[in-house]
Amino acid sequence: MELTEAMRTTGTCRYFTPDPVPDEVLHRAFDAARFGPQGGNRQPLRWVVVRDADRKRALADLYLPPWKAYLAGVGIGDVRVGAVPKAVADADHFAEHLAEAPAIVVVCAELDGLHPTDHELGRLSVVGGASIYPTMQNFCLALRDQGVGSAVTTLLCHAEPEVRKLLEIPDGIITAAHVAIGYPAKGFPHRLSRQPVEDTVFADTFGSPLFA
């Protein structure tokens, strides 16, 4: 499909049909995704496609506690979200039915292949993700091109030790995200809610709009 349309309609899919995603569809998506930018072309990403019912259930059981804690924070106002109440309810449905997704793709990375340049700044380090998340988004776009929906979550990274044991992930490999995938039960969005360009793009100094 046309690239801009794919970018504008690759929303979070929280309702899936039970139909499996064929291996050839997955292969095309991974094949396209691997061309995402990575520092030094170190190519640190590794993927675990979880389709075994027991392992999906185990991942879902690990997901629910941090999700319910997050949801409680949203309810009392401790966690700020830009989502409307229906979206929050959809996210709760997703959490309760995560094990029913046709596949859960665990996004992993070789720790030695990351090069964070911001870890000594006294704040949250995020730069290492630059060699991970563009490739992950390529994967989601390549799935969208084939009519497959995706939902990215990082909540399961709370339980990385348990996930590593469950999936036999070796030392030196981290988990960066989990992507539930499948054919969408409710279709793809026609319009996603995002801030306008005029509010987020600045000229020369922060806060000076580039587009008036």
Tab-separated table of C-alpha atoms in Angstrom:
chain	number	residue	atom	x	y	z
A	1	MET	CA	0.000	0.000	0.000
A	2	GLU	CA	1.030	3.638	-0.293
A	3	LEU	CA	3.570	4.510	2.423
A	4	THR	CA	1.875	7.598	3.838
A	5	GLU	CA	-1.447	5.768	4.103
A	6	ALA	CA	0.268	2.945	5.972
A	7	MET	CA	1.893	5.417	8.368
A	8	ARG	CA	-1.417	7.167	9.010
A	9	THR	CA	-3.416	3.967	9.626
A	10	THR	CA	-1.040	1.741	11.587
A	11	GLY	CA	-2.837	2.262	14.856
A	12	THR	CA	-2.878	-0.039	17.868
A	13	CYS	CA	-5.018	-3.070	17.054
A	14	ARG	CA	-6.642	-4.454	20.191
A	15	TYR	CA	-9.173	-6.850	18.667
A	16	PHE	CA	-7.969	-9.751	16.547
A	17	THR	CA	-9.643	-12.536	14.645
A	18	PRO	CA	-8.455	-16.039	15.598
A	19	ASP	CA	-6.939	-16.594	12.147
A	20	PRO	CA	-3.219	-17.419	12.266
A	21	VAL	CA	-0.693	-15.188	10.549
A	22	PRO	CA	1.054	-17.348	7.922
A	23	ASP	CA	4.810	-17.830	8.016
A	24	GLU	CA	5.217	-16.239	4.598
A	25	VAL	CA	3.509	-13.059	5.824
A	26	LEU	CA	5.786	-12.934	8.843
A	27	HIS	CA	8.863	-13.544	6.709
A	28	ARG	CA	8.001	-10.662	4.376
A	29	ALA	CA	7.489	-8.369	7.358
A	30	PHE	CA	10.762	-9.318	9.043
A	31	ASP	CA	12.591	-9.095	5.727
A	32	ALA	CA	11.405	-5.518	5.221
A	33	ALA	CA	11.871	-4.520	8.859
A	34	ARG	CA	15.564	-5.391	8.992
A	35	PHE	CA	16.471	-2.355	6.885
A	36	GLY	CA	15.639	0.028	9.724
A	37	PRO	CA	18.471	2.338	10.830
A	38	GLN	CA	20.842	0.969	13.467
A	39	GLY	CA	23.918	2.569	14.981
A	40	GLY	CA	27.082	1.304	13.338
A	41	ASN	CA	24.956	-1.201	11.425
A	42	ARG	CA	25.429	-3.505	14.418
A	43	GLN	CA	21.994	-5.063	13.817
A	44	PRO	CA	21.266	-5.933	17.462
A	45	LEU	CA	17.638	-6.982	17.043
A	46	ARG	CA	16.442	-10.507	17.627
A	47	TRP	CA	12.803	-11.635	17.588
A	48	VAL	CA	10.884	-14.429	19.296
A	49	VAL	CA	7.520	-15.219	17.714
A	50	VAL	CA	5.378	-16.810	20.416
A	51	ARG	CA	2.450	-18.858	19.093
A	52	ASP	CA	2.395	-21.666	21.647
A	53	ALA	CA	-0.839	-21.333	23.642
A	54	ASP	CA	0.725	-22.069	27.026
A	55	ARG	CA	3.522	-19.566	26.542
A	56	LYS	CA	1.089	-16.899	25.342
A	57	ARG	CA	-1.006	-17.515	28.452
A	58	ALA	CA	2.098	-17.217	30.621
A	59	LEU	CA	2.997	-13.904	28.968
A	60	ALA	CA	-0.570	-12.663	29.451
A	61	ASP	CA	-0.442	-13.616	33.133
A	62	LEU	CA	2.752	-11.591	33.507
A	63	TYR	CA	1.200	-8.656	31.626
A	64	LEU	CA	-1.959	-8.266	33.686
A	65	PRO	CA	-0.490	-7.102	37.052
A	66	PRO	CA	1.450	-4.113	35.678
A	67	TRP	CA	-1.436	-3.286	33.357
A	68	LYS	CA	-3.986	-3.282	36.170
A	69	ALA	CA	-1.680	-1.094	38.253
A	70	TYR	CA	-1.337	1.300	35.303
A	71	LEU	CA	-5.101	1.265	34.775
A	72	ALA	CA	-5.693	2.093	38.432
A	73	GLY	CA	-3.300	5.023	38.100
A	74	VAL	CA	-5.260	6.283	35.106
A	75	GLY	CA	-8.478	5.994	37.088
A	76	ILE	CA	-7.282	8.137	39.983
A	77	GLY	CA	-5.375	10.584	37.812
A	78	ASP	CA	-1.852	9.562	38.794
A	79	VAL	CA	-1.116	8.441	35.228
A	80	ARG	CA	-1.760	10.991	32.507
A	81	VAL	CA	-2.937	9.652	29.159
A	82	GLY	CA	-4.234	11.344	26.045
A	83	ALA	CA	-6.647	8.516	25.318
A	84	VAL	CA	-10.423	8.817	25.493
A	85	PRO	CA	-12.272	6.508	27.922
A	86	LYS	CA	-13.218	4.095	25.129
A	87	ALA	CA	-9.565	3.672	24.193
A	88	VAL	CA	-8.723	2.882	27.806
A	89	ALA	CA	-11.534	0.337	27.900
A	90	ASP	CA	-10.248	-1.177	24.647
A	91	ALA	CA	-6.778	-1.419	26.167
A	92	ASP	CA	-8.227	-3.251	29.154
A	93	HIS	CA	-9.993	-5.680	26.823
A	94	PHE	CA	-6.690	-6.199	25.023
A	95	ALA	CA	-4.951	-7.015	28.301
A	96	GLU	CA	-7.648	-9.464	29.360
A	97	HIS	CA	-7.480	-11.236	25.975
A	98	LEU	CA	-3.772	-10.972	25.190
A	99	ALA	CA	-3.346	-14.744	25.222
A	100	GLU	CA	-5.868	-15.001	22.369
A	101	ALA	CA	-3.745	-12.957	19.949
A	102	PRO	CA	-2.540	-15.230	17.139
A	103	ALA	CA	1.063	-14.352	17.973
A	104	ILE	CA	3.069	-12.262	20.405
A	105	VAL	CA	6.365	-11.092	18.947
A	106	VAL	CA	8.993	-10.380	21.589
A	107	VAL	CA	11.400	-7.689	20.414
A	108	CYS	CA	14.865	-8.469	21.775
A	109	ALA	CA	18.264	-6.849	21.358
A	110	GLU	CA	21.865	-7.779	21.982
A	111	LEU	CA	22.998	-5.480	24.769
A	112	ASP	CA	26.502	-5.240	23.324
A	113	GLY	CA	25.023	-4.002	20.052
A	114	LEU	CA	23.522	-0.872	21.626
A	115	HIS	CA	25.432	2.369	22.082
A	116	PRO	CA	23.602	4.736	24.449
A	117	THR	CA	25.271	8.129	24.473
A	118	ASP	CA	23.011	9.656	27.124
A	119	HIS	CA	23.467	7.378	30.134
A	120	GLU	CA	25.606	9.892	32.058
A	121	LEU	CA	23.216	12.830	31.775
A	122	GLY	CA	21.435	12.166	35.058
A	123	ARG	CA	18.116	11.420	33.404
A	124	LEU	CA	16.310	8.502	31.812
A	125	SER	CA	18.511	6.944	29.123
A	126	VAL	CA	16.652	6.488	25.834
A	127	VAL	CA	19.241	6.684	23.066
A	128	GLY	CA	19.907	2.944	22.949
A	129	GLY	CA	16.393	2.501	21.645
A	130	ALA	CA	17.362	4.292	18.432
A	131	SER	CA	18.832	1.006	17.199
A	132	ILE	CA	15.662	-0.915	18.142
A	133	TYR	CA	12.399	0.931	17.679
A	134	PRO	CA	12.730	2.179	14.082
A	135	THR	CA	13.158	-1.437	12.984
A	136	MET	CA	10.206	-2.475	15.139
A	137	GLN	CA	8.054	0.204	13.502
A	138	ASN	CA	9.181	-1.038	10.092
A	139	PHE	CA	7.889	-4.441	11.150
A	140	CYS	CA	4.496	-2.999	12.097
A	141	LEU	CA	4.287	-1.071	8.810
A	142	ALA	CA	5.222	-4.161	6.812
A	143	LEU	CA	2.460	-6.085	8.589
A	144	ARG	CA	-0.009	-3.270	7.877
A	145	ASP	CA	0.918	-3.493	4.201
A	146	GLN	CA	-0.252	-7.126	4.298
A	147	GLY	CA	-3.465	-6.445	6.216
A	148	VAL	CA	-2.137	-7.543	9.609
A	149	GLY	CA	-2.712	-5.452	12.720
A	150	SER	CA	-0.302	-4.914	15.601
A	151	ALA	CA	-0.247	-3.635	19.154
A	152	VAL	CA	3.063	-2.580	20.693
A	153	THR	CA	3.470	-2.744	24.457
A	154	THR	CA	6.442	-2.314	26.757
A	155	LEU	CA	4.684	-3.208	30.011
A	156	LEU	CA	5.973	-6.779	29.871
A	157	CYS	CA	9.513	-5.460	30.145
A	158	HIS	CA	8.697	-5.137	33.866
A	159	ALA	CA	8.862	-8.924	33.942
A	160	GLU	CA	11.981	-9.354	31.821
A	161	PRO	CA	13.596	-11.994	34.098
A	162	GLU	CA	10.468	-14.143	33.939
A	163	VAL	CA	10.092	-13.617	30.182
A	164	ARG	CA	13.713	-14.532	29.574
A	165	LYS	CA	13.286	-17.743	31.551
A	166	LEU	CA	9.997	-18.621	29.842
A	167	LEU	CA	11.392	-18.116	26.331
A	168	GLU	CA	14.935	-19.324	27.064
A	169	ILE	CA	16.435	-15.954	26.139
A	170	PRO	CA	20.187	-16.073	26.856
A	171	ASP	CA	22.282	-13.661	28.908
A	172	GLY	CA	23.234	-10.475	27.116
A	173	ILE	CA	19.870	-10.236	25.349
A	174	ILE	CA	17.296	-7.722	26.582
A	175	THR	CA	13.586	-7.396	25.893
A	176	ALA	CA	12.568	-4.037	24.406
A	177	ALA	CA	8.889	-4.513	23.549
A	178	HIS	CA	6.193	-7.050	22.820
A	179	VAL	CA	4.014	-6.823	19.708
A	180	ALA	CA	0.706	-8.668	19.590
A	181	ILE	CA	-0.203	-9.356	15.967
A	182	GLY	CA	-3.138	-10.740	14.021
A	183	TYR	CA	-5.820	-9.878	11.516
A	184	PRO	CA	-7.960	-7.022	12.862
A	185	ALA	CA	-11.480	-7.947	13.928
A	186	LYS	CA	-12.686	-4.343	13.538
A	187	GLY	CA	-10.661	-3.160	10.553
A	188	PHE	CA	-8.021	-0.455	10.488
A	189	PRO	CA	-8.530	3.126	11.659
A	190	HIS	CA	-9.284	5.773	9.060
A	191	ARG	CA	-8.028	8.577	11.252
A	192	LEU	CA	-5.679	8.570	14.234
A	193	SER	CA	-5.736	11.307	16.872
A	194	ARG	CA	-2.415	13.145	16.972
A	195	GLN	CA	-1.245	16.662	17.794
A	196	PRO	CA	-1.038	19.035	14.829
A	197	VAL	CA	2.356	19.748	13.287
A	198	GLU	CA	2.007	23.432	14.209
A	199	ASP	CA	2.107	22.543	17.932
A	200	THR	CA	5.160	20.280	17.849
A	201	VAL	CA	7.669	21.589	15.299
A	202	PHE	CA	9.885	24.573	16.151
A	203	ALA	CA	12.300	26.810	14.233
A	204	ASP	CA	15.808	27.321	15.623
A	205	THR	CA	14.692	27.566	19.272
A	206	PHE	CA	12.270	25.425	21.262
A	207	GLY	CA	8.824	27.012	21.356
A	208	SER	CA	9.229	29.144	18.227
A	209	PRO	CA	6.774	27.612	15.726
A	210	LEU	CA	8.133	26.706	12.304
A	211	PHE	CA	4.634	26.515	10.876
A	212	ALA	CA	2.385	29.370	11.966
